[in-house]
Coordinates of C-alpha atoms in Angstrom, one line a residue:
M983 CA -0.2 0.1 0.0
K984 CA 2.9 2.4 1.0
S985 CA 4.5 1.9 -2.5
Q986 CA 1.0 2.6 -4.2
Q987 CA 0.7 5.6 -2.4
S988 CA 4.3 6.6 -3.5
N989 CA 3.3 6.2 -7.1
R990 CA 0.2 8.0 -6.9
L991 CA 2.1 10.9 -5.3
R992 CA 4.4 11.1 -8.1
S993 CA 1.6 10.8 -10.4
L994 CA -0.1 13.7 -8.7
S995 CA 2.9 15.7 -8.9
I996 CA 3.2 15.2 -12.6
A997 CA -0.5 15.9 -13.2
L998 CA -0.3 19.1 -11.1
L999 CA 2.5 20.3 -13.4
L1000 CA 0.6 19.6 -16.5
L1001 CA -2.6 21.2 -15.0
A1002 CA -0.5 24.4 -14.3
A1003 CA 0.8 24.6 -17.9
L1004 CA -2.5 23.9 -19.2
V1005 CA -4.2 26.6 -17.1
M1006 CA -1.4 29.2 -17.9
S1007 CA -1.8 28.3 -21.6
A1008 CA -5.5 29.0 -21.3
C1009 CA -4.9 32.1 -19.6
A1010 CA -2.7 33.4 -22.1
A1011 CA -4.6 32.6 -25.2
P1012 CA -7.6 30.1 -25.2
A1013 CA -7.1 27.6 -27.8
Q1014 CA -9.4 27.0 -30.7
A1015 CA -11.4 23.5 -30.5
P1016 CA -13.9 21.8 -32.5
A1017 CA -17.3 22.7 -31.6
G1018 CA -19.5 19.8 -30.1
E1019 CA -20.4 17.9 -27.0
T1020 CA -17.7 16.4 -24.8
G1021 CA -19.1 13.1 -24.9
A1022 CA -21.3 11.0 -22.3
P1023 CA -19.9 10.8 -18.8
A1024 CA -17.6 7.6 -18.1
E1025 CA -18.8 4.8 -15.9
A1026 CA -18.0 5.0 -12.4
A1027 CA -15.2 3.0 -11.2
Q1028 CA -15.9 -0.1 -8.7
P1029 CA -14.2 -1.0 -5.7
A1030 CA -11.6 -3.8 -6.4
A1031 CA -13.2 -6.3 -3.8
P1032 CA -16.4 -6.2 -1.8
A1033 CA -15.7 -5.4 1.8
E1034 CA -18.1 -6.1 4.9
A1035 CA -20.0 -2.9 5.8
A1036 CA -19.9 -2.0 9.3
T1037 CA -21.7 0.3 11.7
G1038 CA -20.0 3.1 13.4
G1039 CA -17.0 5.3 12.5
T1040 CA -16.4 8.7 11.1
L1041 CA -16.4 9.8 7.5
I1042 CA -14.3 13.0 7.0
I1043 CA -15.2 14.9 3.9
A1044 CA -12.9 17.5 2.3
R1045 CA -14.8 20.5 0.7
P1046 CA -13.6 23.5 -0.9
T1047 CA -15.7 26.2 0.9
D1048 CA -17.6 26.7 4.2
A1049 CA -21.3 26.9 4.6
V1050 CA -23.0 30.3 4.6
G1051 CA -25.3 29.1 7.2
L1052 CA -27.3 26.1 8.3
D1053 CA -30.7 27.4 8.5
P1054 CA -33.2 26.9 5.5
K1055 CA -34.0 30.6 5.8
V1056 CA -30.5 31.9 5.1
E1057 CA -28.7 29.2 3.3
T1058 CA -29.1 28.3 -0.3
T1059 CA -25.7 27.1 -1.4
S1060 CA -24.5 23.6 -1.8
P1061 CA -21.9 23.8 0.9
G1062 CA -24.3 24.4 3.5
N1063 CA -27.0 22.0 1.8
W1064 CA -24.4 19.2 1.9
V1065 CA -24.7 19.4 5.7
M1066 CA -28.5 20.5 5.9
S1067 CA -29.6 17.7 3.7
N1068 CA -28.7 15.3 6.5
I1069 CA -30.0 17.6 9.3
Y1070 CA -33.5 18.4 8.0
E1071 CA -36.2 16.8 6.1
N1072 CA -39.0 17.6 3.9
L1073 CA -42.5 16.5 3.5
V1074 CA -41.6 15.0 -0.1
K1075 CA -38.1 13.7 -1.2
L1076 CA -36.9 14.0 -4.9
D1077 CA -34.9 10.8 -5.0
T1078 CA -31.6 10.3 -7.1
D1079 CA -33.9 9.1 -10.1
M1080 CA -35.8 12.1 -10.0
T1081 CA -38.9 10.6 -8.8
F1082 CA -41.0 11.9 -5.7
K1083 CA -40.7 9.6 -2.6
P1084 CA -42.5 10.1 0.8
A1085 CA -40.5 11.6 3.6
L1086 CA -42.1 13.5 6.4
A1087 CA -45.4 13.0 4.7
E1088 CA -46.5 9.2 4.1
R1089 CA -48.8 10.3 1.2
W1090 CA -50.5 13.2 -0.2
E1091 CA -53.3 14.1 -2.7
Q1092 CA -54.5 17.2 -4.6
L1093 CA -58.1 17.9 -3.4
E1094 CA -58.8 20.9 -5.6
P1095 CA -56.7 22.6 -8.2
T1096 CA -55.4 25.2 -5.6
R1097 CA -55.6 22.9 -2.5
W1098 CA -52.9 19.8 -1.8
R1099 CA -53.5 17.7 1.3
F1100 CA -50.4 16.1 3.1
Y1101 CA -50.8 13.2 5.5
L1102 CA -47.9 13.3 8.0
R1103 CA -45.8 10.7 9.4
Q1104 CA -46.4 10.1 13.2
G1105 CA -43.9 9.4 16.1
V1106 CA -41.3 11.8 14.5
K1107 CA -38.9 13.6 16.8
F1108 CA -36.9 16.8 16.4
H1109 CA -33.4 16.5 17.4
D1110 CA -34.3 18.6 20.6
G1111 CA -36.7 16.0 21.7
T1112 CA -39.9 18.0 20.4
D1113 CA -42.6 16.2 18.4
F1114 CA -43.1 16.7 14.8
T1115 CA -46.5 17.8 13.8
A1116 CA -48.6 20.0 11.3
D1117 CA -47.8 23.1 13.4
A1118 CA -44.1 22.8 12.7
V1119 CA -44.9 22.6 8.8
K1120 CA -46.9 25.7 9.0
F1121 CA -44.5 27.4 11.1
S1122 CA -41.5 26.6 8.9
I1123 CA -42.9 27.5 5.7
E1124 CA -44.6 30.8 7.0
R1125 CA -41.4 31.7 8.5
I1126 CA -39.7 31.6 5.1
K1127 CA -42.7 33.6 3.6
N1128 CA -42.8 36.0 6.2
P1129 CA -43.1 39.6 4.5
D1130 CA -41.4 41.4 7.2
D1131 CA -38.5 39.2 7.3
P1132 CA -38.4 36.9 4.4
G1133 CA -35.9 33.8 3.9
R1134 CA -33.6 33.9 0.8
S1135 CA -35.8 31.1 -1.0
A1136 CA -39.1 33.2 -0.3
S1137 CA -39.7 34.0 -4.0
N1138 CA -39.8 30.3 -4.6
L1139 CA -42.9 29.9 -2.4
R1140 CA -44.7 32.9 -3.9
P1141 CA -47.5 30.7 -5.2
I1142 CA -48.4 29.3 -1.7
V1143 CA -50.9 31.6 0.1
A1144 CA -51.9 29.4 2.9
V1145 CA -50.6 26.5 5.1
E1146 CA -53.7 25.4 7.1
V1147 CA -53.3 22.7 10.0
V1148 CA -56.4 20.2 9.7
D1149 CA -55.2 18.2 12.6
D1150 CA -51.9 17.2 14.3
Y1151 CA -51.0 15.1 11.5
T1152 CA -52.8 16.5 8.2
V1153 CA -52.1 19.8 6.6
D1154 CA -53.3 21.6 3.7
I1155 CA -51.1 23.7 1.4
V1156 CA -53.1 26.3 -0.8
T1157 CA -51.9 28.1 -3.7
D1158 CA -53.0 31.4 -5.5
G1159 CA -54.0 29.2 -8.7
P1160 CA -53.3 25.9 -10.3
Y1161 CA -49.6 25.3 -9.6
G1162 CA -47.7 22.4 -11.5
P1163 CA -44.4 22.3 -9.8
L1164 CA -45.8 22.3 -6.0
L1165 CA -44.2 18.8 -5.4
N1166 CA -40.9 20.0 -6.4
I1167 CA -41.1 23.0 -4.3
M1168 CA -42.1 20.8 -1.2
S1169 CA -38.9 18.6 -1.7
L1170 CA -36.4 21.5 -1.7
V1171 CA -34.7 21.6 1.5
Y1172 CA -33.7 25.1 1.8
A1173 CA -37.2 26.2 1.0
T1174 CA -39.6 23.8 2.8
G1175 CA -37.2 22.1 5.1
I1176 CA -39.0 21.4 8.4
V1177 CA -37.3 23.1 11.4
S1178 CA -38.0 22.8 15.1
P1179 CA -40.1 25.8 16.1
A1180 CA -39.0 25.4 19.8
A1181 CA -35.5 25.5 18.7
V1182 CA -36.1 28.6 16.7
E1183 CA -37.7 30.5 19.4
Q1184 CA -34.8 29.3 21.7
Y1185 CA -31.8 30.3 19.4
G1186 CA -33.3 33.2 17.6
E1187 CA -30.9 34.6 14.8
D1188 CA -28.3 32.0 16.1
F1189 CA -30.5 29.1 15.0
T1190 CA -28.3 29.2 11.7
R1191 CA -25.5 27.9 13.9
N1192 CA -27.5 25.7 16.2
P1193 CA -29.7 23.9 13.6
V1194 CA -32.4 21.4 14.7
G1195 CA -34.4 19.2 12.5
T1196 CA -35.7 15.7 12.3
G1197 CA -33.0 14.0 9.9
P1198 CA -30.6 10.9 10.5
F1199 CA -27.9 13.0 11.7
K1200 CA -27.8 16.0 14.3
F1201 CA -25.4 18.9 14.6
V1202 CA -22.6 19.0 17.0
E1203 CA -20.3 21.9 16.3
W1204 CA -19.1 24.3 13.5
K1205 CA -15.7 26.0 13.3
T1206 CA -15.8 28.7 10.9
N1207 CA -13.8 28.0 7.7
D1208 CA -12.7 24.9 9.6
Q1209 CA -15.2 22.2 9.9
I1210 CA -18.7 21.1 10.8
V1211 CA -19.5 17.9 12.6
I1212 CA -22.8 16.1 12.7
E1213 CA -23.5 12.7 14.7
R1214 CA -26.2 10.0 14.3
F1215 CA -29.6 10.8 15.8
D1216 CA -30.3 7.7 17.7
D1217 CA -34.2 8.6 17.8
Y1218 CA -34.5 8.9 14.2
W1219 CA -37.7 7.7 13.0
G1220 CA -36.6 5.5 10.1
E1221 CA -33.5 3.3 9.6
K1222 CA -30.6 4.8 11.7
A1223 CA -27.7 6.3 10.4
K1224 CA -24.8 3.7 10.2
L1225 CA -21.9 6.2 10.7
D1226 CA -21.3 7.7 14.2
R1227 CA -20.2 11.0 12.9
V1228 CA -19.5 13.0 9.8
I1229 CA -16.9 15.9 9.6
Y1230 CA -17.1 18.3 6.8
R1231 CA -13.7 19.9 6.6
V1232 CA -12.8 22.9 4.5
V1233 CA -10.0 22.4 2.4
P1234 CA -9.6 25.2 -0.3
E1235 CA -6.7 24.1 -2.2
E1236 CA -7.6 21.3 -4.8
S1237 CA -4.3 19.5 -4.6
A1238 CA -4.5 19.5 -0.9
R1239 CA -7.9 17.8 -1.0
M1240 CA -6.7 15.1 -3.4
L1241 CA -3.5 14.7 -1.1
A1242 CA -5.7 14.3 2.1
L1243 CA -7.7 11.6 0.2
D1244 CA -4.5 9.8 -1.1
T1245 CA -3.1 9.7 2.5
G1246 CA -6.3 8.4 4.1
E1247 CA -6.8 11.7 6.0
V1248 CA -10.2 12.0 4.4
Q1249 CA -12.7 9.6 2.8
M1250 CA -14.5 11.6 0.4
V1251 CA -13.6 14.6 -1.8
M1252 CA -16.0 17.4 -3.3
A1253 CA -14.9 19.3 -6.3
P1254 CA -12.0 16.6 -7.2
A1255 CA -9.3 17.5 -9.5
P1256 CA -10.5 16.9 -13.1
S1257 CA -7.0 16.1 -14.4
Q1258 CA -6.6 13.2 -11.9
L1259 CA -9.9 11.4 -12.2
D1260 CA -8.5 9.0 -14.8
I1261 CA -5.9 8.0 -12.2
Y1262 CA -8.6 7.3 -9.7
R1263 CA -10.9 5.4 -12.0
D1264 CA -8.1 3.1 -12.8
D1265 CA -7.2 2.7 -9.0
P1266 CA -9.2 -0.1 -7.1
N1267 CA -8.5 1.8 -3.8
F1268 CA -10.9 4.7 -4.8
T1269 CA -14.5 5.0 -6.4
V1270 CA -15.2 8.0 -8.7
H1271 CA -19.1 8.8 -8.5
E1272 CA -20.3 10.7 -11.5
T1273 CA -23.6 11.8 -12.9
P1274 CA -24.7 14.6 -15.2
G1275 CA -25.8 17.7 -13.3
V1276 CA -28.6 20.4 -13.3
R1277 CA -26.1 23.4 -12.7
V1278 CA -25.1 25.8 -15.3
I1279 CA -22.1 28.0 -14.7
F1280 CA -22.5 31.4 -15.9
F1281 CA -21.3 35.2 -16.0
G1282 CA -24.0 37.4 -15.1
M1283 CA -24.3 40.7 -16.5
M1284 CA -25.9 44.1 -15.2
T1285 CA -28.3 44.6 -17.8
A1286 CA -29.8 47.9 -16.7
R1287 CA -26.4 49.7 -16.4
A1288 CA -24.0 51.1 -19.2
P1289 CA -22.3 49.8 -21.3
L1290 CA -23.9 46.3 -20.7
D1291 CA -27.6 47.9 -21.0
D1292 CA -26.9 47.5 -24.9
V1293 CA -28.0 44.1 -25.9
R1294 CA -25.5 44.2 -28.7
V1295 CA -22.7 44.6 -26.3
R1296 CA -23.9 41.5 -24.1
Q1297 CA -24.5 39.3 -27.3
A1298 CA -20.9 40.3 -28.4
L1299 CA -19.5 39.0 -25.0
N1300 CA -21.5 35.7 -25.7
Y1301 CA -20.3 35.2 -29.2
G1302 CA -16.8 36.2 -28.4
F1303 CA -16.2 33.5 -25.9
D1304 CA -14.8 30.0 -26.9
R1305 CA -16.7 27.6 -24.3
Q1306 CA -15.1 24.5 -25.8
A1307 CA -11.6 25.7 -25.1
V1308 CA -12.6 26.0 -21.6
L1309 CA -14.0 22.5 -21.3
D1310 CA -10.8 21.1 -23.1
N1311 CA -8.1 23.0 -21.3
I1312 CA -9.4 24.0 -17.9
V1313 CA -12.5 21.9 -16.8
E1314 CA -11.0 19.0 -18.6
G1315 CA -14.1 17.0 -19.6
A1316 CA -15.7 17.6 -16.2
G1317 CA -18.6 19.5 -17.8
Y1318 CA -20.6 19.9 -20.9
L1319 CA -21.3 22.6 -23.5
P1320 CA -24.2 24.7 -22.4
T1321 CA -27.2 24.5 -24.7
A1322 CA -29.5 26.8 -22.8
Y1323 CA -30.0 28.6 -19.4
I1324 CA -31.2 25.5 -17.9
S1325 CA -29.6 21.9 -18.3
P1326 CA -31.3 19.3 -20.4
P1327 CA -32.3 16.9 -17.6
V1328 CA -34.6 19.8 -16.3
F1329 CA -38.3 19.9 -17.5
G1330 CA -38.9 22.9 -19.7
W1331 CA -35.3 22.8 -21.4
T1332 CA -34.9 23.5 -25.2
D1333 CA -32.0 24.2 -27.2
T1334 CA -31.1 27.7 -27.5
S1335 CA -27.4 27.4 -28.1
E1336 CA -27.4 29.2 -31.6
Y1337 CA -27.6 32.6 -29.5
F1338 CA -24.2 32.1 -28.0
A1339 CA -22.3 29.9 -30.6
Y1340 CA -18.5 31.0 -30.8
D1341 CA -18.3 33.5 -33.4
P1342 CA -15.7 36.0 -32.8
E1343 CA -16.0 37.9 -36.2
K1344 CA -19.7 38.3 -35.4
A1345 CA -18.9 39.6 -31.7
A1346 CA -16.6 42.2 -33.3
S1347 CA -19.2 43.3 -35.8
L1348 CA -21.8 43.7 -32.9
L1349 CA -19.5 45.8 -30.8
E1350 CA -18.7 48.2 -33.9
E1351 CA -22.5 48.4 -34.7
A1352 CA -22.7 49.7 -31.1
G1353 CA -20.2 52.2 -31.5
W1354 CA -17.4 50.8 -29.6
V1355 CA -14.2 50.9 -31.8
D1356 CA -10.5 51.0 -30.9
T1357 CA -9.7 54.8 -31.8
D1358 CA -6.3 55.1 -30.1
G1359 CA -4.6 51.8 -31.1
D1360 CA -4.3 50.6 -27.5
G1361 CA -6.1 47.4 -28.2
I1362 CA -9.2 48.3 -26.1
R1363 CA -12.2 49.7 -27.7
D1364 CA -13.8 53.0 -26.8
K1365 CA -16.8 55.3 -27.3
D1366 CA -17.3 58.8 -26.5
G1367 CA -13.7 59.0 -24.9
Q1368 CA -14.5 56.1 -22.6
P1369 CA -12.7 52.6 -22.9
L1370 CA -14.9 49.5 -22.9
S1371 CA -14.0 48.2 -19.4
L1372 CA -15.9 45.9 -17.3
L1373 CA -15.5 44.9 -13.6
H1374 CA -15.9 41.1 -12.9
Y1375 CA -16.3 39.5 -9.4
S1376 CA -15.5 35.8 -9.2
P1377 CA -15.1 33.3 -6.3
R1378 CA -12.3 30.9 -5.9
G1379 CA -13.0 27.2 -5.3
R1380 CA -16.9 27.7 -5.0
Y1381 CA -17.4 26.1 -8.5
L1382 CA -14.9 23.9 -10.6
K1383 CA -12.0 26.1 -11.8
D1384 CA -14.3 29.3 -11.3
A1385 CA -11.3 31.9 -10.9
E1386 CA -9.3 30.1 -13.9
V1387 CA -12.5 30.1 -16.2
G1388 CA -12.8 33.9 -15.2
E1389 CA -9.3 34.3 -16.3
A1390 CA -9.7 32.6 -19.8
F1391 CA -12.9 34.8 -20.2
Q1392 CA -10.6 37.8 -19.4
A1393 CA -8.1 36.8 -22.0
A1394 CA -10.8 36.3 -24.5
M1395 CA -12.4 39.4 -24.1
R1396 CA -8.8 41.1 -24.4
E1397 CA -8.7 39.7 -27.9
L1398 CA -12.1 41.3 -28.6
G1399 CA -10.9 44.6 -27.5
V1400 CA -12.6 44.4 -24.0
D1401 CA -10.7 45.2 -20.9
V1402 CA -12.1 42.9 -18.1
K1403 CA -10.8 43.5 -14.6
L1404 CA -11.2 40.5 -12.8
E1405 CA -11.4 40.7 -8.8
I1406 CA -11.3 37.4 -6.7
L1407 CA -13.9 37.7 -3.8
E1408 CA -14.2 35.3 -0.9
W1409 CA -17.5 33.3 -1.7
G1410 CA -19.6 34.4 1.5
T1411 CA -18.5 38.0 0.4
L1412 CA -19.7 37.7 -3.1
F1413 CA -23.0 35.7 -2.0
E1414 CA -23.9 38.3 0.1
Q1415 CA -23.4 41.1 -2.3
L1416 CA -25.5 39.1 -5.0
R1417 CA -28.7 39.7 -2.7
Q1418 CA -28.1 43.3 -2.2
P1419 CA -29.5 46.0 -4.6
N1420 CA -27.0 47.6 -7.0
F1421 CA -24.7 45.1 -7.4
P1422 CA -21.1 46.9 -7.4
A1423 CA -19.5 45.1 -10.5
D1424 CA -20.5 44.7 -14.1
L1425 CA -20.1 41.0 -14.4
F1426 CA -20.2 37.9 -11.7
T1427 CA -19.7 34.3 -11.8
L1428 CA -22.5 32.3 -10.5
G1429 CA -23.5 28.4 -10.7
W1430 CA -27.5 28.1 -10.7
S1431 CA -28.7 24.7 -10.0
T1432 CA -32.2 24.0 -10.9
A1433 CA -32.7 22.3 -7.6
T1434 CA -36.5 21.0 -8.3
G1435 CA -36.0 19.6 -11.7
D1436 CA -38.5 22.0 -13.2
A1437 CA -37.9 25.3 -15.1
D1438 CA -40.2 27.3 -12.9
Y1439 CA -37.5 27.1 -10.0
T1440 CA -35.1 28.9 -12.3
L1441 CA -36.9 31.1 -14.8
G1442 CA -39.1 33.1 -12.4
P1443 CA -36.7 33.6 -9.3
L1444 CA -33.7 34.3 -11.2
F1445 CA -34.8 36.2 -14.4
G1446 CA -38.4 37.6 -13.3
S1447 CA -38.9 41.3 -12.9
N1448 CA -40.4 40.6 -9.5
S1449 CA -37.2 38.8 -8.1
I1450 CA -34.6 41.8 -8.4
P1451 CA -32.7 42.0 -5.1
P1452 CA -33.7 42.0 -2.3
A1453 CA -37.0 40.4 -3.3
G1454 CA -35.1 37.6 -5.2
W1455 CA -31.9 36.5 -7.1
N1456 CA -32.2 38.6 -10.4
S1457 CA -29.0 40.4 -9.6
F1458 CA -29.0 41.2 -13.5
E1459 CA -31.9 43.8 -13.0
Y1460 CA -33.4 42.2 -16.0
K1461 CA -36.9 43.2 -17.1
N1462 CA -39.1 41.8 -19.9
P1463 CA -42.6 41.7 -19.4
T1464 CA -43.2 39.4 -22.4
F1465 CA -40.7 36.7 -20.5
D1466 CA -42.7 37.6 -17.2
E1467 CA -46.0 36.6 -18.6
L1468 CA -44.8 33.5 -20.3
V1469 CA -43.3 32.2 -17.1
A1470 CA -46.3 33.2 -15.0
K1471 CA -48.6 31.4 -17.4
A1472 CA -46.5 28.3 -17.3
G1473 CA -46.6 28.2 -13.6
T1474 CA -50.3 28.1 -13.2
S1475 CA -50.7 25.6 -16.1
T1476 CA -51.3 21.9 -15.1
D1477 CA -50.9 20.8 -18.8
Q1478 CA -47.3 19.7 -19.1
E1479 CA -47.2 19.9 -22.9
E1480 CA -48.4 23.5 -22.7
R1481 CA -46.0 24.2 -19.9
A1482 CA -42.9 22.9 -22.0
Q1483 CA -43.9 25.0 -24.9
L1484 CA -44.2 28.1 -22.8
Y1485 CA -40.8 27.7 -21.1
A1486 CA -39.2 27.1 -24.3
E1487 CA -40.4 30.4 -25.7
A1488 CA -39.3 32.1 -22.3
L1489 CA -35.8 30.5 -22.7
K1490 CA -35.5 31.8 -26.1
I1491 CA -36.0 35.3 -25.1
L1492 CA -33.5 35.1 -22.4
A1493 CA -31.0 33.8 -24.8
A1494 CA -31.9 36.5 -27.6
D1495 CA -31.6 39.1 -24.7
A1496 CA -28.2 37.8 -23.6
V1497 CA -28.7 38.1 -20.0
V1498 CA -25.9 35.8 -19.1
V1499 CA -22.7 34.4 -20.7
P1500 CA -23.3 30.5 -20.1
V1501 CA -20.1 29.0 -19.7
F1502 CA -20.7 25.0 -18.9
N1503 CA -23.0 22.6 -17.6
T1504 CA -21.9 20.6 -14.5
K1505 CA -21.0 16.9 -14.2
E1506 CA -21.5 16.0 -10.7
T1507 CA -18.3 14.2 -9.4
I1508 CA -17.2 13.0 -6.0
V1509 CA -14.4 10.7 -5.1
T1510 CA -14.3 8.3 -2.2
S1511 CA -12.2 5.8 -0.9
A1512 CA -13.3 2.3 -1.9
N1513 CA -14.4 1.3 1.8
V1514 CA -17.2 4.1 1.5
Q1515 CA -20.1 2.0 0.8
G1516 CA -24.0 2.8 0.2
F1517 CA -23.4 6.2 -1.3
A1518 CA -25.4 7.5 -4.2
I1519 CA -24.4 10.7 -6.0
H1520 CA -27.5 12.9 -6.7
P1521 CA -27.8 15.0 -10.2
I1522 CA -28.8 17.9 -7.9
D1523 CA -25.6 19.0 -6.2
Y1524 CA -27.4 20.3 -3.0
Y1525 CA -27.9 16.6 -1.8
L1526 CA -25.4 14.7 0.0
W1527 CA -27.5 11.9 1.7
L1528 CA -25.4 10.1 4.1
G1529 CA -28.0 8.2 6.1
E1530 CA -27.1 4.8 4.3
V1531 CA -23.4 5.4 4.0
S1532 CA -20.9 2.9 5.9
L1533 CA -17.4 2.5 6.1
A1534 CA -16.2 -1.1 5.2
Q1535 CA -13.9 -2.9 7.8

């Protein structure tokens, strides 16, 4: 084993050197590459030999960034939801096969077009010992929707107008009209995850650091930017978790995460190094878990502020960026070419890639048509004496190669005559700014996961004119009444064929208006030691369910 580790470390060093060379090359001048998809995901590797699963032990996970919070009211990002999805539960569970399963509700039915009834599981305890009842459901949802202090996912719950307690174990959800994707919303942990009312009252604003739910694990401690610890909840209503404890450790550097896995310091790595995946696939001591994801990585643009208030400039930035070069040289196959503002597995998807296919000549022509030309020969276009200069905020480590992809975009824009000033921000800082009015930069890097599997989740809350911060996530300040009308009509329809057609029209409007620069669609990838058993990767990257995971002897 020691010899194997030495070989691996040598391979790792070589791979890192190659990776550094490729990144530097990509930053200097993105390479031309043939258009087309990157191919289907590889089959996941299998452990070399079966081993006997055991109860107990501690699973240590290396992840690139810390959580923003551990309260469904404040945390809507993956690093927090990887923890929360083991602490909290919803009435409905959207399983790894994208079908709905009972969770805290044993069953449900639609009584009327605007009224759904959920029959709750009895005998369920919160981690603080209090009972789970219909009152907790009403409390949790109304807490997010509170107009005086709304949760960050409040815009997702806009169609819900009432939560009515029928009895202790029966609750009705009432909507403002027929609402097709209600079950999708009821499965979303950070929108309708059920919290302990007693714990919220006890901790107040500090509940986000003292989370209490009904899940198979309960919270133990959180050391900011270091680690979060959870442990098995022995009074869990279902099958008890096999692990004693789970430690989520923050390891920002990609190479350090992989070394920690090699040396056995951790048993699971989030956001593994793409350049090394083939090495792990061939090594029986590890398992590579992969599945097509539902997240789109993009550069958002401030559409209401000059110079990006001119759609021709936004379209030029789209046509002037070679995404295939990014996939080949930076992401290294760990993603797919974007085809729309949502991913193909999501209901409502349609191909709109013609609006952002790589065409540098068309990009230059659009800028010239908008009046941006290089009058002084310094390589940067100008207009009315002002250079075409844009400020771009990006995190590092929140998304796969996010900072490196930002550098590649910066280099590509320089070739087009656009000066992009890239600033790297700590993820928590960037996240907070995105929810404030008047975002201070022209561009920002963000990845959006359609966490419910339905286009409704993304189109309204992210691009609707009534979702401009602080009301929602439309940091682009994009407004298009025709788009709003299409999305609203699709949300209230229960005819799936009609809904799909309406979403297709809405997606074409977004792409034509060039609200964002789509960069790539994610492939969800996690690497574990071979002795990690029972783990199933989810297409939605918010879910990291560990209740059935064990460590083999």
